[in-house]
Tab-separated table of C-alpha atoms in Angstrom:
chain	number	residue	atom	x	y	z
A	1	MET	CA	76.312	197.368	112.966
A	2	SER	CA	79.121	196.217	115.289
A	3	ASN	CA	82.552	195.577	113.893
A	4	SER	CA	83.167	192.540	116.070
A	5	ALA	CA	83.020	189.122	114.447
A	6	TYR	CA	83.831	185.476	115.069
A	7	ALA	CA	85.634	184.445	111.979
A	8	PHE	CA	86.439	185.460	108.350
A	9	GLY	CA	87.417	183.482	105.289
A	10	LEU	CA	88.293	184.464	101.692
A	11	GLY	CA	88.510	181.624	99.293
A	12	LEU	CA	87.621	179.909	96.120
A	13	GLY	CA	85.853	176.587	95.535
A	14	THR	CA	83.607	174.520	93.199
A	15	HIS	CA	80.000	174.882	91.961
A	16	ASN	CA	77.816	172.351	90.531
A	17	SER	CA	76.074	173.166	87.160
A	18	GLN	CA	73.285	174.923	89.074
A	19	GLY	CA	75.684	177.266	90.781
A	20	ASP	CA	75.412	175.617	94.199
A	21	TRP	CA	78.576	175.340	96.295
A	22	LEU	CA	80.226	171.872	96.568
A	23	GLU	CA	83.296	172.854	98.513
A	24	VAL	CA	85.332	175.939	99.409
A	25	PHE	CA	89.112	176.332	100.011
A	26	PHE	CA	90.122	179.086	102.416
A	27	PRO	CA	93.926	179.533	102.331
A	28	ASN	CA	94.188	181.928	105.290
A	29	PRO	CA	91.080	181.737	107.551
A	30	VAL	CA	90.930	184.375	110.327
A	31	LEU	CA	89.570	183.771	113.804
A	32	ALA	CA	88.391	186.988	115.651
A	33	PRO	CA	89.068	189.335	112.712
A	34	SER	CA	90.040	192.931	113.441
A	35	ALA	CA	87.463	195.689	113.229
A	36	GLU	CA	89.309	197.092	110.183
A	37	LEU	CA	88.936	193.772	108.354
A	38	VAL	CA	85.244	193.479	109.196
A	39	ALA	CA	84.725	197.078	107.986
A	40	ALA	CA	86.490	196.362	104.681
A	41	ILE	CA	84.220	193.449	104.013
A	42	GLY	CA	81.094	195.578	104.830
A	43	GLU	CA	80.315	196.602	101.289
A	44	ILE	CA	80.756	193.165	99.777
A	45	ASP	CA	77.676	190.707	99.489
A	46	ASN	CA	78.846	188.259	102.137
A	47	GLN	CA	78.743	184.615	100.818
A	48	ALA	CA	77.557	185.410	97.281
A	49	THR	CA	79.882	184.412	94.441
A	50	LEU	CA	82.250	187.351	94.018
A	51	SER	CA	82.745	188.918	90.586
A	52	ARG	CA	86.191	190.155	89.534
A	53	GLU	CA	85.063	193.736	90.001
A	54	GLN	CA	83.979	192.973	93.616
A	55	LEU	CA	87.315	191.236	94.291
A	56	ASN	CA	89.089	194.350	93.069
A	57	VAL	CA	86.975	196.543	95.377
A	58	LEU	CA	87.636	194.136	98.162
A	59	GLU	CA	91.379	194.138	97.594
A	60	LYS	CA	91.567	197.948	97.807
A	61	ALA	CA	89.428	197.999	100.963
A	62	LEU	CA	91.612	195.336	102.660
A	63	ALA	CA	94.753	197.065	101.646
A	64	ALA	CA	93.457	200.345	103.018
A	65	ALA	CA	92.630	198.539	106.253
A	66	GLY	CA	96.185	197.256	106.600
A	67	GLU	CA	95.151	193.627	105.959
A	68	THR	CA	97.970	192.993	103.501
A	69	LEU	CA	97.784	189.100	103.397
A	70	GLN	CA	94.064	189.224	102.693
A	71	ALA	CA	94.426	191.943	100.053
A	72	GLN	CA	97.005	189.889	98.246
A	73	LEU	CA	94.711	186.881	98.331
A	74	ALA	CA	91.823	189.037	96.915
A	75	ALA	CA	94.200	190.046	94.026
A	76	GLN	CA	95.136	186.436	93.370
A	77	LEU	CA	91.509	185.345	93.336
A	78	ALA	CA	90.576	188.067	90.824
A	79	THR	CA	92.792	186.296	88.268
A	80	SER	CA	91.226	182.866	88.669
A	81	GLN	CA	88.291	181.390	86.798
A	82	ALA	CA	87.205	179.465	89.867
A	83	PRO	CA	84.243	180.850	91.931
A	84	ALA	CA	85.402	182.993	94.847
A	85	VAL	CA	83.612	183.844	98.075
A	86	ALA	CA	84.044	185.898	101.249
A	87	VAL	CA	82.504	184.543	104.452
A	88	LEU	CA	82.074	186.739	107.546
A	89	LEU	CA	80.676	184.971	110.540
A	90	ARG	CA	79.332	187.631	112.969
A	91	GLU	CA	78.963	184.979	115.757
A	92	ASP	CA	79.679	181.297	116.372
A	93	SER	CA	76.355	179.981	115.289
A	94	ALA	CA	75.585	176.634	113.554
A	95	PRO	CA	76.685	176.650	109.967
A	96	ALA	CA	73.878	177.482	107.538
A	97	SER	CA	75.665	177.157	104.263
A	98	VAL	CA	78.485	175.187	102.525
A	99	PRO	CA	80.927	178.109	102.740
A	100	GLU	CA	80.218	178.482	106.442
A	101	GLY	CA	80.643	174.833	107.104
A	102	TYR	CA	83.988	174.664	105.206
A	103	LEU	CA	85.251	177.716	106.958
A	104	LYS	CA	84.600	176.124	110.361
A	105	LEU	CA	86.177	172.845	109.354
A	106	GLN	CA	89.279	174.714	108.215
A	107	LEU	CA	89.464	176.784	111.350
A	108	ILE	CA	89.892	173.528	113.196
A	109	SER	CA	92.534	172.013	110.794
A	110	HIS	CA	94.458	175.222	110.812
A	111	ARG	CA	94.632	174.900	114.625
A	112	LEU	CA	92.790	178.120	115.197
A	113	VAL	CA	90.139	176.332	117.279
A	114	LYS	CA	90.271	172.934	118.903
A	115	PRO	CA	87.595	170.184	118.523
A	116	HIS	CA	84.377	171.182	120.287
A	117	GLY	CA	85.688	174.724	120.034
A	118	THR	CA	83.250	175.861	117.360
A	119	ASN	CA	79.481	175.235	116.752
A	120	LEU	CA	79.064	172.462	114.070
A	121	GLN	CA	75.416	171.698	114.876
A	122	GLY	CA	73.653	170.470	111.795
A	123	LEU	CA	76.751	170.277	109.589
A	124	PHE	CA	75.839	166.947	108.080
A	125	GLY	CA	72.576	168.396	106.726
A	126	VAL	CA	74.336	171.411	105.235
A	127	LEU	CA	77.199	169.664	103.344
A	128	PRO	CA	76.362	167.906	100.068
A	129	ASN	CA	77.631	164.436	99.328
A	130	VAL	CA	80.359	164.866	96.721
A	131	ALA	CA	82.450	162.664	94.429
A	132	TRP	CA	86.134	163.591	95.150
A	133	THR	CA	87.985	162.897	91.898
A	134	SER	CA	91.231	163.578	89.984
A	135	GLU	CA	89.386	166.523	88.485
A	136	GLY	CA	88.281	167.934	91.863
A	137	ALA	CA	84.844	167.875	93.505
A	138	ILE	CA	82.016	166.780	91.268
A	139	ALA	CA	78.291	166.644	92.089
A	140	ILE	CA	77.010	163.048	92.325
A	141	ASP	CA	74.340	163.476	89.636
A	142	GLU	CA	76.896	164.960	87.238
A	143	LEU	CA	79.490	162.323	87.728
A	144	PRO	CA	78.378	159.843	84.950
A	145	ALA	CA	78.574	162.600	82.297
A	146	ARG	CA	81.989	163.730	83.545
A	147	GLN	CA	83.219	160.081	83.501
A	148	LEU	CA	82.031	159.554	79.980
A	149	ALA	CA	83.678	162.930	78.803
A	150	ALA	CA	87.045	161.686	80.351
A	151	ARG	CA	86.769	158.369	78.545
A	152	LEU	CA	85.993	160.100	75.255
A	153	ARG	CA	89.359	162.012	75.735
A	154	GLY	CA	91.041	158.608	76.207
A	155	GLU	CA	91.441	159.261	80.012
A	156	THR	CA	90.025	157.797	83.266
A	157	LEU	CA	88.346	160.030	85.889
A	158	GLU	CA	89.665	158.610	89.162
A	159	VAL	CA	87.062	158.720	91.962
A	160	SER	CA	88.870	158.593	95.256
A	161	SER	CA	85.920	158.753	97.544
A	162	VAL	CA	82.245	159.710	97.737
A	163	ASP	CA	81.675	161.649	100.945
A	164	LYS	CA	80.538	164.861	102.581
A	165	PHE	CA	84.081	165.454	103.973
A	166	PRO	CA	87.269	165.635	101.860
A	167	LYS	CA	90.642	164.682	103.046
A	168	MET	CA	92.336	167.312	105.202
A	169	THR	CA	95.683	167.515	103.270
A	170	ASN	CA	93.857	168.903	100.144
A	171	TYR	CA	93.122	172.080	102.213
A	172	VAL	CA	95.824	172.286	104.823
A	173	VAL	CA	98.923	170.372	105.946
A	174	PRO	CA	99.697	171.337	109.546
A	175	THR	CA	103.358	171.793	110.498
A	176	GLY	CA	105.290	169.053	112.346
A	177	VAL	CA	103.103	166.175	111.517
A	178	ARG	CA	103.455	162.809	109.700
A	179	ILE	CA	100.559	161.212	107.829
A	180	ALA	CA	101.195	157.896	106.176
A	181	HIS	CA	97.885	157.721	104.337
A	182	THR	CA	96.361	161.106	103.773
A	183	ALA	CA	92.915	159.774	102.844
A	184	ARG	CA	92.492	158.679	106.463
A	185	VAL	CA	92.452	162.209	107.911
A	186	ARG	CA	89.196	164.181	107.238
A	187	LEU	CA	89.022	167.851	106.868
A	188	GLY	CA	88.099	169.289	110.298
A	189	ALA	CA	90.612	167.130	112.059
A	190	TYR	CA	93.057	168.754	114.452
A	191	LEU	CA	96.549	167.418	114.525
A	192	GLY	CA	98.877	168.917	117.077
A	193	GLU	CA	102.601	169.352	116.551
A	194	GLY	CA	104.459	166.025	116.737
A	195	THR	CA	101.451	163.849	115.742
A	196	THR	CA	102.152	160.719	113.672
A	197	VAL	CA	99.259	159.135	111.918
A	198	MET	CA	100.256	155.675	110.536
A	199	HIS	CA	98.688	153.906	107.621
A	200	GLU	CA	95.859	152.389	109.537
A	201	GLY	CA	95.304	155.366	111.739
A	202	PHE	CA	92.135	157.522	111.215
A	203	VAL	CA	91.093	160.886	112.391
A	204	ASN	CA	87.587	162.163	111.883
A	205	PHE	CA	86.344	165.717	111.761
A	206	ASN	CA	85.928	167.665	115.055
A	207	ALA	CA	88.475	165.329	116.551
A	208	GLY	CA	92.261	165.116	116.935
A	209	THR	CA	95.393	165.274	119.016
A	210	ASP	CA	97.239	167.658	121.121
A	211	GLY	CA	100.532	166.112	120.012
A	212	PRO	CA	102.975	164.599	120.203
A	213	GLY	CA	101.361	161.225	119.726
A	214	MET	CA	101.302	157.950	117.745
A	215	ILE	CA	98.046	157.208	116.055
A	216	GLU	CA	97.689	153.628	114.596
A	217	GLY	CA	94.023	153.378	115.597
A	218	ARG	CA	90.717	155.265	115.084
A	219	ILE	CA	89.967	158.671	116.507
A	220	SER	CA	86.204	159.064	116.023
A	221	ALA	CA	84.287	162.242	115.585
A	222	GLY	CA	84.418	164.477	118.775
A	223	VAL	CA	87.316	162.419	120.381
A	224	THR	CA	90.491	164.229	121.598
A	225	VAL	CA	93.779	162.616	122.446
A	226	GLY	CA	96.120	164.209	124.925
A	227	SER	CA	99.921	164.714	124.439
A	228	GLY	CA	102.251	161.806	124.688
A	229	SER	CA	99.488	159.208	124.161
A	230	ASP	CA	99.713	156.117	121.790
A	231	LEU	CA	96.776	154.466	120.027
A	232	GLY	CA	97.896	150.988	118.986
A	233	GLY	CA	97.134	149.364	115.728
A	234	GLY	CA	93.411	148.606	115.039
A	235	CYS	CA	92.223	150.273	118.355
A	236	SER	CA	89.077	152.317	118.379
A	237	THR	CA	87.404	155.127	120.266
A	238	MET	CA	83.646	155.580	120.419
A	239	GLY	CA	82.586	159.078	119.253
A	240	THR	CA	79.312	160.914	119.434
A	241	LEU	CA	78.440	159.592	115.934
A	242	SER	CA	79.183	156.019	116.726
A	243	GLY	CA	77.406	155.040	119.866
A	244	GLY	CA	78.948	157.400	122.305
A	245	GLY	CA	75.648	159.449	122.761
A	246	ASN	CA	76.203	162.796	124.272
A	247	ILE	CA	79.277	161.677	126.258
A	248	VAL	CA	82.443	163.437	125.091
A	249	ILE	CA	85.097	160.693	124.718
A	250	ALA	CA	88.674	161.892	125.373
A	251	VAL	CA	92.028	160.326	126.092
A	252	GLY	CA	94.235	161.973	128.556
A	253	LYS	CA	97.947	162.513	128.493
A	254	GLU	CA	100.483	159.631	128.217
A	255	CYS	CA	97.866	157.000	127.793
A	256	LEU	CA	98.192	153.703	125.813
A	257	ILE	CA	95.229	151.985	124.120
A	258	GLY	CA	96.598	148.551	123.067
A	259	ALA	CA	96.252	147.063	119.648
A	260	ASN	CA	92.674	146.133	118.752
A	261	ALA	CA	91.426	147.535	122.087
A	262	GLY	CA	88.840	150.310	122.470
A	263	ILE	CA	87.159	152.797	124.767
A	264	GLY	CA	83.566	154.104	125.210
A	265	ILE	CA	84.459	156.127	128.269
A	266	PRO	CA	86.923	159.140	128.699
A	267	LEU	CA	90.294	158.312	130.144
A	268	GLY	CA	92.183	160.432	132.486
A	269	ASP	CA	96.060	160.781	132.324
A	270	ARG	CA	98.469	157.811	132.250
A	271	CYS	CA	95.908	155.154	131.585
A	272	THR	CA	96.488	151.881	129.837
A	273	VAL	CA	93.939	149.551	128.140
A	274	GLU	CA	95.218	146.098	127.453
A	275	ALA	CA	95.391	144.956	123.854
A	276	GLY	CA	92.204	143.378	122.599
A	277	LEU	CA	90.046	144.773	125.485
A	278	PHE	CA	87.110	147.011	124.628
A	279	VAL	CA	85.832	149.027	127.637
A	280	THR	CA	82.382	150.526	127.157
A	281	ALA	CA	80.463	152.583	129.749
A	282	GLY	CA	78.465	149.421	130.872
A	283	THR	CA	81.391	147.172	131.128
A	284	ARG	CA	81.540	145.489	134.547
A	285	VAL	CA	84.949	146.098	136.075
A	286	THR	CA	86.563	144.445	139.150
A	287	VAL	CA	88.572	147.163	140.948
A	288	LEU	CA	91.770	145.752	142.542
A	289	ASP	CA	93.739	147.045	145.497
A	290	ASN	CA	97.564	147.615	145.559
A	291	GLU	CA	98.068	143.928	146.316
A	292	GLY	CA	95.913	142.960	143.347
A	293	GLN	CA	92.992	141.856	145.599
A	294	PRO	CA	89.465	142.547	144.333
A	295	GLN	CA	87.711	145.323	146.283
A	296	GLU	CA	84.358	145.968	144.340
A	297	THR	CA	82.691	145.605	141.064
A	298	VAL	CA	81.562	148.821	139.216
A	299	LYS	CA	80.542	149.757	135.690
A	300	ALA	CA	83.271	151.443	133.687
A	301	ARG	CA	81.486	154.719	133.575
A	302	ASP	CA	82.160	155.101	137.261
A	303	LEU	CA	85.882	155.124	136.414
A	304	ALA	CA	85.486	157.624	133.583
A	305	GLY	CA	88.100	160.409	133.596
A	306	LYS	CA	90.213	158.979	136.364
A	307	SER	CA	93.995	158.828	135.977
A	308	ASP	CA	96.639	156.196	136.547
A	309	LEU	CA	94.404	153.149	135.755
A	310	LEU	CA	95.309	149.974	133.961
A	311	PHE	CA	92.459	147.982	132.354
A	312	ARG	CA	93.020	144.335	131.724
A	313	ARG	CA	91.245	141.025	131.320
A	314	ASN	CA	91.944	138.292	133.764
A	315	SER	CA	93.387	135.415	131.703
A	316	SER	CA	91.784	132.779	133.996
A	317	SER	CA	88.282	134.144	134.810
A	318	GLY	CA	87.885	136.473	131.857
A	319	ALA	CA	86.767	139.242	134.185
A	320	VAL	CA	87.729	142.858	133.348
A	321	GLU	CA	89.935	144.271	136.047
A	322	CYS	CA	91.289	147.713	136.841
A	323	LEU	CA	94.290	148.511	138.955
A	324	THR	CA	96.425	151.582	139.472
A	325	ASN	CA	99.085	152.130	136.710
A	326	ARG	CA	101.742	154.419	138.184
A	327	SER	CA	104.318	153.929	135.356
A	328	ALA	CA	103.255	156.303	132.568
A	329	ILE	CA	104.220	155.154	129.160
A	330	GLU	CA	107.091	156.948	127.318
A	331	LEU	CA	106.882	157.300	123.583
A	332	ASN	CA	109.968	156.629	121.542
A	333	ASN	CA	111.536	160.065	120.959
A	334	GLU	CA	113.155	159.027	117.731
A	335	LEU	CA	109.834	157.707	116.408
A	336	HIS	CA	108.163	161.099	117.113
A	337	ALA	CA	110.885	163.352	115.706
A	338	HIS	CA	109.558	165.583	112.938
A	339	ASN	CA	112.492	166.867	110.901
């Protein structure tokens, strides 16, 4: 068998009462693991819940292979009561299990791969819906009993969300970012260095920013935002899960999407969308020349990906207009300083 592989993760997680995985935490996922690491995992039952004895064997094999960090992790997991698992992905195929899905999401949030950089086909069908609580992940059908048990102890079991995806910061906090409300960034988000996500900002899985950037609006699944761009308060981007179809929506570098505006087309660099204006692929847009005179009317999809455009609504006629925007926005340096 070849010693090449796509990714490796050693971690621990949560089972339901039937022994099924609900979630898995991988502290140090590895992209393109070494041949020595792959060989070390060879004798372990990949993706089965690991016993203490198996973890001890794995620790020695990893240490002998020179994989000190992973060996130390195996030793730590051997002292835990939580279920442990090793996942070795031989190739970048669609995730077929909860551990595989969680490994791929954490590859993105650890900045090892970018959005669209790993195969997530069918992920929704693989991941279970989970109650995320003050006592960790709980299976939905087991939640009432756990709530009652907490009340009998004189406590309240806090349920923060019921979802397939947990918040990213319970698994990884990337360096050089600010997140005002952590529940609004899902695991599988990619936040580049210098990204600020304000209280009403939202970043879905398989989406994110190159950084630096100010996010006060919504980055939907599959959407990427280039460096130096600003998403204003309440603005929205249409993703592949929210009406964008198979079109990959992206925002280029140094763009501004105004407050309560939105896009359903990809933008090139240095583009601006006026506050309150939502531009979808079918929006009819009047293209203006350098003197502001109308030249032709096209659908917005014909302008997709082009740079230096300003989209606005004519305050008299109500028509959506587009003209060249040669002055790229400049983000406030102090606002984006990450100390």
